[in-house]
Each structure stands twice: as C-alpha cells, then as structure tokens.
C-alpha cells in the first residue's frame, strides 16, 4: 500500500519514502512478486495535485495494478 499522510509524506507499507525513490521501492517489491497490486490512499487534506503526482509516478511502472482508496 502507498499512503500520503496529511504532511504529504509518502509511505510504502508504512515505510517512509520520497517521491524520487518511490519507483525503485515498488520495483524492488515486484522483483519478488511480479503480480503486485498497490492501493493508493491519502489523507483528506492532501491536495488532489499531490495525489495525482504520486499516481503518475506509479503509472510508469509496467504491469503494476493500482487501486485508489476513498473514504465517504
């Protein structure tokens, strides 16, 4: 799971990563399991722009399935 908290910090499975290292972190996970799905979630105060920025990065990874978590 990829999470963006209210301070715009990015976490992959609760491990803090920065935006430039996001791709290599996910690709490292895919080395052991090429059939991986990611759920992207963000705090409600995170701007749409920041969510899209992370989503755009994730979309550059081949064969990655991405879901977006929402809260009502």
PDB file of N, CA and C in Angstrom:
ATOM      1  N   UNK A   1       0.821  -1.188   0.000  1.00  0.00           N
ATOM      2  CA  UNK A   1       0.000   0.000   0.000  1.00  0.00           C
ATOM      3  C   UNK A   1       0.867   1.255   0.000  1.00  0.00           C
ATOM      4  N   UNK A   2       0.386   2.253  -0.715  1.00  0.00           N
ATOM      5  CA  UNK A   2       1.060   3.551  -0.749  1.00  0.00           C
ATOM      6  C   UNK A   2       0.129   4.559  -0.096  1.00  0.00           C
ATOM      7  N   UNK A   3       0.654   5.271   0.874  1.00  0.00           N
ATOM      8  CA  UNK A   3      -0.144   6.228   1.626  1.00  0.00           C
ATOM      9  C   UNK A   3       0.526   7.590   1.610  1.00  0.00           C
ATOM     10  N   UNK A   4      -0.290   8.633   1.489  1.00  0.00           N
ATOM     11  CA  UNK A   4       0.195  10.007   1.615  1.00  0.00           C
ATOM     12  C   UNK A   4      -0.487  10.582   2.851  1.00  0.00           C
ATOM     13  N   UNK A   5       0.310  10.987   3.830  1.00  0.00           N
ATOM     14  CA  UNK A   5      -0.297  11.496   5.060  1.00  0.00           C
ATOM     15  C   UNK A   5      -0.575  12.994   4.961  1.00  0.00           C
ATOM     16  N   UNK A   6      -1.139  13.557   6.010  1.00  0.00           N
ATOM     17  CA  UNK A   6      -1.555  14.969   5.991  1.00  0.00           C
ATOM     18  C   UNK A   6      -0.401  15.936   5.783  1.00  0.00           C
ATOM     19  N   UNK A   7       0.838  15.491   6.067  1.00  0.00           N
ATOM     20  CA  UNK A   7       2.016  16.323   5.861  1.00  0.00           C
ATOM     21  C   UNK A   7       2.663  16.077   4.496  1.00  0.00           C
ATOM     22  N   UNK A   8       1.948  15.339   3.628  1.00  0.00           N
ATOM     23  CA  UNK A   8       2.415  14.984   2.284  1.00  0.00           C
ATOM     24  C   UNK A   8       3.615  14.053   2.282  1.00  0.00           C
ATOM     25  N   UNK A   9       3.817  13.326   3.365  1.00  0.00           N
ATOM     26  CA  UNK A   9       4.846  12.291   3.403  1.00  0.00           C
ATOM     27  C   UNK A   9       4.293  11.036   2.748  1.00  0.00           C
ATOM     28  N   UNK A  10       5.140  10.342   2.004  1.00  0.00           N
ATOM     29  CA  UNK A  10       4.729   9.139   1.278  1.00  0.00           C
ATOM     30  C   UNK A  10       5.265   7.919   2.018  1.00  0.00           C
ATOM     31  N   UNK A  11       4.413   6.913   2.141  1.00  0.00           N
ATOM     32  CA  UNK A  11       4.793   5.666   2.812  1.00  0.00           C
ATOM     33  C   UNK A  11       4.437   4.494   1.909  1.00  0.00           C
ATOM     34  N   UNK A  12       5.346   3.532   1.844  1.00  0.00           N
ATOM     35  CA  UNK A  12       5.079   2.268   1.174  1.00  0.00           C
ATOM     36  C   UNK A  12       5.103   1.207   2.264  1.00  0.00           C
ATOM     37  N   UNK A  13       3.950   0.612   2.495  1.00  0.00           N
ATOM     38  CA  UNK A  13       3.827  -0.369   3.583  1.00  0.00           C
ATOM     39  C   UNK A  13       4.382   0.174   4.895  1.00  0.00           C
ATOM     40  N   UNK A  14       4.012   1.407   5.211  1.00  0.00           N
ATOM     41  CA  UNK A  14       4.384   2.102   6.449  1.00  0.00           C
ATOM     42  C   UNK A  14       5.859   2.478   6.548  1.00  0.00           C
ATOM     43  N   UNK A  15       6.588   2.370   5.438  1.00  0.00           N
ATOM     44  CA  UNK A  15       7.992   2.788   5.402  1.00  0.00           C
ATOM     45  C   UNK A  15       8.064   4.089   4.612  1.00  0.00           C
ATOM     46  N   UNK A  16       8.646   5.105   5.214  1.00  0.00           N
ATOM     47  CA  UNK A  16       8.724   6.414   4.582  1.00  0.00           C
ATOM     48  C   UNK A  16       9.648   6.382   3.364  1.00  0.00           C
ATOM     49  N   UNK A  17       9.165   6.934   2.246  1.00  0.00           N
ATOM     50  CA  UNK A  17       9.969   7.066   1.026  1.00  0.00           C
ATOM     51  C   UNK A  17       9.724   8.459   0.463  1.00  0.00           C
ATOM     52  N   UNK A  18      10.656   8.941  -0.346  1.00  0.00           N
ATOM     53  CA  UNK A  18      10.410  10.207  -1.030  1.00  0.00           C
ATOM     54  C   UNK A  18       9.936   9.905  -2.450  1.00  0.00           C
ATOM     55  N   UNK A  19       9.414  10.892  -3.115  1.00  0.00           N
ATOM     56  CA  UNK A  19       8.847  10.680  -4.444  1.00  0.00           C
ATOM     57  C   UNK A  19       9.865  10.114  -5.435  1.00  0.00           C
ATOM     58  N   UNK A  20      11.115  10.618  -5.477  1.00  0.00           N
ATOM     59  CA  UNK A  20      12.077  10.046  -6.424  1.00  0.00           C
ATOM     60  C   UNK A  20      12.388   8.562  -6.179  1.00  0.00           C
ATOM     61  N   UNK A  21      12.315   8.105  -4.939  1.00  0.00           N
ATOM     62  CA  UNK A  21      12.638   6.698  -4.664  1.00  0.00           C
ATOM     63  C   UNK A  21      11.415   5.790  -4.694  1.00  0.00           C
ATOM     64  N   UNK A  22      10.237   6.349  -4.932  1.00  0.00           N
ATOM     65  CA  UNK A  22       9.013   5.554  -4.938  1.00  0.00           C
ATOM     66  C   UNK A  22       9.069   4.432  -5.969  1.00  0.00           C
ATOM     67  N   UNK A  23       9.481   4.751  -7.176  1.00  0.00           N
ATOM     68  CA  UNK A  23       9.513   3.756  -8.245  1.00  0.00           C
ATOM     69  C   UNK A  23      10.470   2.622  -7.913  1.00  0.00           C
ATOM     70  N   UNK A  24      11.674   2.944  -7.479  1.00  0.00           N
ATOM     71  CA  UNK A  24      12.636   1.877  -7.179  1.00  0.00           C
ATOM     72  C   UNK A  24      12.166   1.020  -6.008  1.00  0.00           C
ATOM     73  N   UNK A  25      11.475   1.617  -5.053  1.00  0.00           N
ATOM     74  CA  UNK A  25      10.948   0.853  -3.929  1.00  0.00           C
ATOM     75  C   UNK A  25       9.893  -0.148  -4.404  1.00  0.00           C
ATOM     76  N   UNK A  26       8.971   0.308  -5.229  1.00  0.00           N
ATOM     77  CA  UNK A  26       7.922  -0.577  -5.746  1.00  0.00           C
ATOM     78  C   UNK A  26       8.518  -1.634  -6.665  1.00  0.00           C
ATOM     79  N   UNK A  27       9.442  -1.235  -7.528  1.00  0.00           N
ATOM     80  CA  UNK A  27      10.070  -2.208  -8.425  1.00  0.00           C
ATOM     81  C   UNK A  27      10.832  -3.261  -7.631  1.00  0.00           C
ATOM     82  N   UNK A  28      11.445  -2.869  -6.521  1.00  0.00           N
ATOM     83  CA  UNK A  28      12.121  -3.835  -5.659  1.00  0.00           C
ATOM     84  C   UNK A  28      11.144  -4.847  -5.095  1.00  0.00           C
ATOM     85  N   UNK A  29       9.955  -4.403  -4.754  1.00  0.00           N
ATOM     86  CA  UNK A  29       8.918  -5.314  -4.268  1.00  0.00           C
ATOM     87  C   UNK A  29       8.466  -6.253  -5.386  1.00  0.00           C
ATOM     88  N   UNK A  30       8.446  -5.748  -6.613  1.00  0.00           N
ATOM     89  CA  UNK A  30       7.995  -6.554  -7.741  1.00  0.00           C
ATOM     90  C   UNK A  30       9.011  -7.611  -8.138  1.00  0.00           C
ATOM     91  N   UNK A  31      10.269  -7.429  -7.744  1.00  0.00           N
ATOM     92  CA  UNK A  31      11.275  -8.445  -8.056  1.00  0.00           C
ATOM     93  C   UNK A  31      10.934  -9.769  -7.401  1.00  0.00           C
ATOM     94  N   UNK A  32      10.341  -9.715  -6.220  1.00  0.00           N
ATOM     95  CA  UNK A  32       9.974 -10.951  -5.530  1.00  0.00           C
ATOM     96  C   UNK A  32       8.549 -11.390  -5.858  1.00  0.00           C
ATOM     97  N   UNK A  33       7.737 -10.497  -6.409  1.00  0.00           N
ATOM     98  CA  UNK A  33       6.360 -10.821  -6.760  1.00  0.00           C
ATOM     99  C   UNK A  33       5.925  -9.908  -7.899  1.00  0.00           C
ATOM    100  N   UNK A  34       5.951 -10.427  -9.121  1.00  0.00           N
ATOM    101  CA  UNK A  34       5.644  -9.588 -10.276  1.00  0.00           C
ATOM    102  C   UNK A  34       4.150  -9.324 -10.430  1.00  0.00           C
ATOM    103  N   UNK A  35       3.331 -10.014  -9.661  1.00  0.00           N
ATOM    104  CA  UNK A  35       1.880  -9.830  -9.734  1.00  0.00           C
ATOM    105  C   UNK A  35       1.412  -9.011  -8.537  1.00  0.00           C
ATOM    106  N   UNK A  36       1.852  -7.773  -8.481  1.00  0.00           N
ATOM    107  CA  UNK A  36       1.591  -6.937  -7.311  1.00  0.00           C
ATOM    108  C   UNK A  36       0.520  -5.891  -7.615  1.00  0.00           C
ATOM    109  N   UNK A  37      -0.286  -5.624  -6.614  1.00  0.00           N
ATOM    110  CA  UNK A  37      -1.283  -4.568  -6.695  1.00  0.00           C
ATOM    111  C   UNK A  37      -0.996  -3.553  -5.600  1.00  0.00           C
ATOM    112  N   UNK A  38      -1.203  -2.305  -5.923  1.00  0.00           N
ATOM    113  CA  UNK A  38      -0.969  -1.220  -4.974  1.00  0.00           C
ATOM    114  C   UNK A  38      -2.291  -0.510  -4.711  1.00  0.00           C
ATOM    115  N   UNK A  39      -2.549  -0.217  -3.456  1.00  0.00           N
ATOM    116  CA  UNK A  39      -3.689   0.613  -3.096  1.00  0.00           C
ATOM    117  C   UNK A  39      -3.132   1.967  -2.675  1.00  0.00           C
ATOM    118  N   UNK A  40      -3.524   3.006  -3.391  1.00  0.00           N
ATOM    119  CA  UNK A  40      -3.090   4.364  -3.096  1.00  0.00           C
ATOM    120  C   UNK A  40      -4.149   5.034  -2.238  1.00  0.00           C
ATOM    121  N   UNK A  41      -3.743   5.515  -1.070  1.00  0.00           N
ATOM    122  CA  UNK A  41      -4.675   6.249  -0.214  1.00  0.00           C
ATOM    123  C   UNK A  41      -3.995   7.517   0.275  1.00  0.00           C
ATOM    124  N   UNK A  42      -4.818   8.509   0.575  1.00  0.00           N
ATOM    125  CA  UNK A  42      -4.290   9.798   1.020  1.00  0.00           C
ATOM    126  C   UNK A  42      -5.217  10.390   2.067  1.00  0.00           C
ATOM    127  N   UNK A  43      -4.614  11.140   2.974  1.00  0.00           N
ATOM    128  CA  UNK A  43      -5.391  11.876   3.958  1.00  0.00           C
ATOM    129  C   UNK A  43      -6.282  12.872   3.233  1.00  0.00           C
ATOM    130  N   UNK A  44      -7.432  13.174   3.818  1.00  0.00           N
ATOM    131  CA  UNK A  44      -8.389  14.064   3.160  1.00  0.00           C
ATOM    132  C   UNK A  44      -7.875  15.479   2.949  1.00  0.00           C
ATOM    133  N   UNK A  45      -6.833  15.897   3.672  1.00  0.00           N
ATOM    134  CA  UNK A  45      -6.306  17.255   3.481  1.00  0.00           C
ATOM    135  C   UNK A  45      -5.224  17.331   2.400  1.00  0.00           C
ATOM    136  N   UNK A  46      -4.814  16.187   1.871  1.00  0.00           N
ATOM    137  CA  UNK A  46      -3.795  16.174   0.813  1.00  0.00           C
ATOM    138  C   UNK A  46      -4.436  16.696  -0.471  1.00  0.00           C
ATOM    139  N   UNK A  47      -3.738  17.578  -1.145  1.00  0.00           N
ATOM    140  CA  UNK A  47      -4.292  18.163  -2.371  1.00  0.00           C
ATOM    141  C   UNK A  47      -4.388  17.116  -3.474  1.00  0.00           C
ATOM    142  N   UNK A  48      -5.367  17.333  -4.332  1.00  0.00           N
ATOM    143  CA  UNK A  48      -5.555  16.463  -5.494  1.00  0.00           C
ATOM    144  C   UNK A  48      -4.277  16.418  -6.329  1.00  0.00           C
ATOM    145  N   UNK A  49      -3.621  17.558  -6.456  1.00  0.00           N
ATOM    146  CA  UNK A  49      -2.377  17.649  -7.234  1.00  0.00           C
ATOM    147  C   UNK A  49      -1.315  16.685  -6.709  1.00  0.00           C
ATOM    148  N   UNK A  50      -1.163  16.593  -5.395  1.00  0.00           N
ATOM    149  CA  UNK A  50      -0.154  15.700  -4.828  1.00  0.00           C
ATOM    150  C   UNK A  50      -0.521  14.230  -5.017  1.00  0.00           C
ATOM    151  N   UNK A  51      -1.792  13.917  -4.931  1.00  0.00           N
ATOM    152  CA  UNK A  51      -2.229  12.535  -5.175  1.00  0.00           C
ATOM    153  C   UNK A  51      -1.952  12.161  -6.628  1.00  0.00           C
ATOM    154  N   UNK A  52      -2.268  13.046  -7.541  1.00  0.00           N
ATOM    155  CA  UNK A  52      -2.040  12.779  -8.962  1.00  0.00           C
ATOM    156  C   UNK A  52      -0.547  12.660  -9.255  1.00  0.00           C
ATOM    157  N   UNK A  53       0.270  13.450  -8.610  1.00  0.00           N
ATOM    158  CA  UNK A  53       1.720  13.373  -8.803  1.00  0.00           C
ATOM    159  C   UNK A  53       2.225  11.965  -8.437  1.00  0.00           C
ATOM    160  N   UNK A  54       1.771  11.443  -7.311  1.00  0.00           N
ATOM    161  CA  UNK A  54       2.172  10.093  -6.899  1.00  0.00           C
ATOM    162  C   UNK A  54       1.584   9.052  -7.851  1.00  0.00           C
ATOM    163  N   UNK A  55       0.331   9.213  -8.204  1.00  0.00           N
ATOM    164  CA  UNK A  55      -0.312   8.283  -9.137  1.00  0.00           C
ATOM    165  C   UNK A  55       0.413   8.253 -10.474  1.00  0.00           C
ATOM    166  N   UNK A  56       0.800   9.406 -10.988  1.00  0.00           N
ATOM    167  CA  UNK A  56       1.543   9.465 -12.255  1.00  0.00           C
ATOM    168  C   UNK A  56       2.855   8.703 -12.162  1.00  0.00           C
ATOM    169  N   UNK A  57       3.543   8.818 -11.038  1.00  0.00           N
ATOM    170  CA  UNK A  57       4.789   8.062 -10.843  1.00  0.00           C
ATOM    171  C   UNK A  57       4.505   6.570 -10.863  1.00  0.00           C
ATOM    172  N   UNK A  58       3.477   6.155 -10.137  1.00  0.00           N
ATOM    173  CA  UNK A  58       3.136   4.725 -10.071  1.00  0.00           C
ATOM    174  C   UNK A  58       2.758   4.177 -11.445  1.00  0.00           C
ATOM    175  N   UNK A  59       2.099   4.988 -12.247  1.00  0.00           N
ATOM    176  CA  UNK A  59       1.640   4.530 -13.562  1.00  0.00           C
ATOM    177  C   UNK A  59       2.787   4.291 -14.537  1.00  0.00           C
ATOM    178  N   UNK A  60       3.992   4.719 -14.221  1.00  0.00           N
ATOM    179  CA  UNK A  60       5.135   4.471 -15.103  1.00  0.00           C
ATOM    180  C   UNK A  60       5.699   3.068 -14.924  1.00  0.00           C
ATOM    181  N   UNK A  61       5.237   2.354 -13.917  1.00  0.00           N
ATOM    182  CA  UNK A  61       5.751   1.012 -13.632  1.00  0.00           C
ATOM    183  C   UNK A  61       4.920  -0.011 -14.407  1.00  0.00           C
ATOM    184  N   UNK A  62       5.596  -0.774 -15.270  1.00  0.00           N
ATOM    185  CA  UNK A  62       4.918  -1.778 -16.088  1.00  0.00           C
ATOM    186  C   UNK A  62       4.291  -2.860 -15.221  1.00  0.00           C
ATOM    187  N   UNK A  63       3.112  -3.304 -15.626  1.00  0.00           N
ATOM    188  CA  UNK A  63       2.386  -4.422 -15.007  1.00  0.00           C
ATOM    189  C   UNK A  63       1.957  -4.182 -13.564  1.00  0.00           C
ATOM    190  N   UNK A  64       1.950  -2.952 -13.123  1.00  0.00           N
ATOM    191  CA  UNK A  64       1.508  -2.651 -11.765  1.00  0.00           C
ATOM    192  C   UNK A  64       0.016  -2.345 -11.780  1.00  0.00           C
ATOM    193  N   UNK A  65      -0.722  -3.035 -10.925  1.00  0.00           N
ATOM    194  CA  UNK A  65      -2.153  -2.777 -10.791  1.00  0.00           C
ATOM    195  C   UNK A  65      -2.330  -1.765  -9.668  1.00  0.00           C
ATOM    196  N   UNK A  66      -3.086  -0.708  -9.936  1.00  0.00           N
ATOM    197  CA  UNK A  66      -3.251   0.371  -8.967  1.00  0.00           C
ATOM    198  C   UNK A  66      -4.735   0.561  -8.668  1.00  0.00           C
ATOM    199  N   UNK A  67      -5.050   0.615  -7.385  1.00  0.00           N
ATOM    200  CA  UNK A  67      -6.396   0.954  -6.933  1.00  0.00           C
ATOM    201  C   UNK A  67      -6.285   2.205  -6.079  1.00  0.00           C
ATOM    202  N   UNK A  68      -7.355   2.967  -6.045  1.00  0.00           N
ATOM    203  CA  UNK A  68      -7.376   4.180  -5.234  1.00  0.00           C
ATOM    204  C   UNK A  68      -8.417   4.004  -4.135  1.00  0.00           C
ATOM    205  N   UNK A  69      -7.977   4.188  -2.918  1.00  0.00           N
ATOM    206  CA  UNK A  69      -8.872   4.069  -1.770  1.00  0.00           C
ATOM    207  C   UNK A  69      -9.520   5.413  -1.492  1.00  0.00           C
ATOM    208  N   UNK A  70     -10.822   5.387  -1.252  1.00  0.00           N
ATOM    209  CA  UNK A  70     -11.531   6.611  -0.925  1.00  0.00           C
ATOM    210  C   UNK A  70     -12.319   6.427   0.366  1.00  0.00           C
ATOM    211  N   UNK A  71     -12.612   7.511   1.023  1.00  0.00           N
ATOM    212  CA  UNK A  71     -13.460   7.489   2.216  1.00  0.00           C
ATOM    213  C   UNK A  71     -14.655   8.381   1.963  1.00  0.00           C
ATOM    214  N   UNK A  72     -15.814   7.966   2.397  1.00  0.00           N
ATOM    215  CA  UNK A  72     -17.048   8.723   2.202  1.00  0.00           C
ATOM    216  C   UNK A  72     -17.350   9.543   3.408  1.00  0.00           C
TER     217      UNK A  72
END
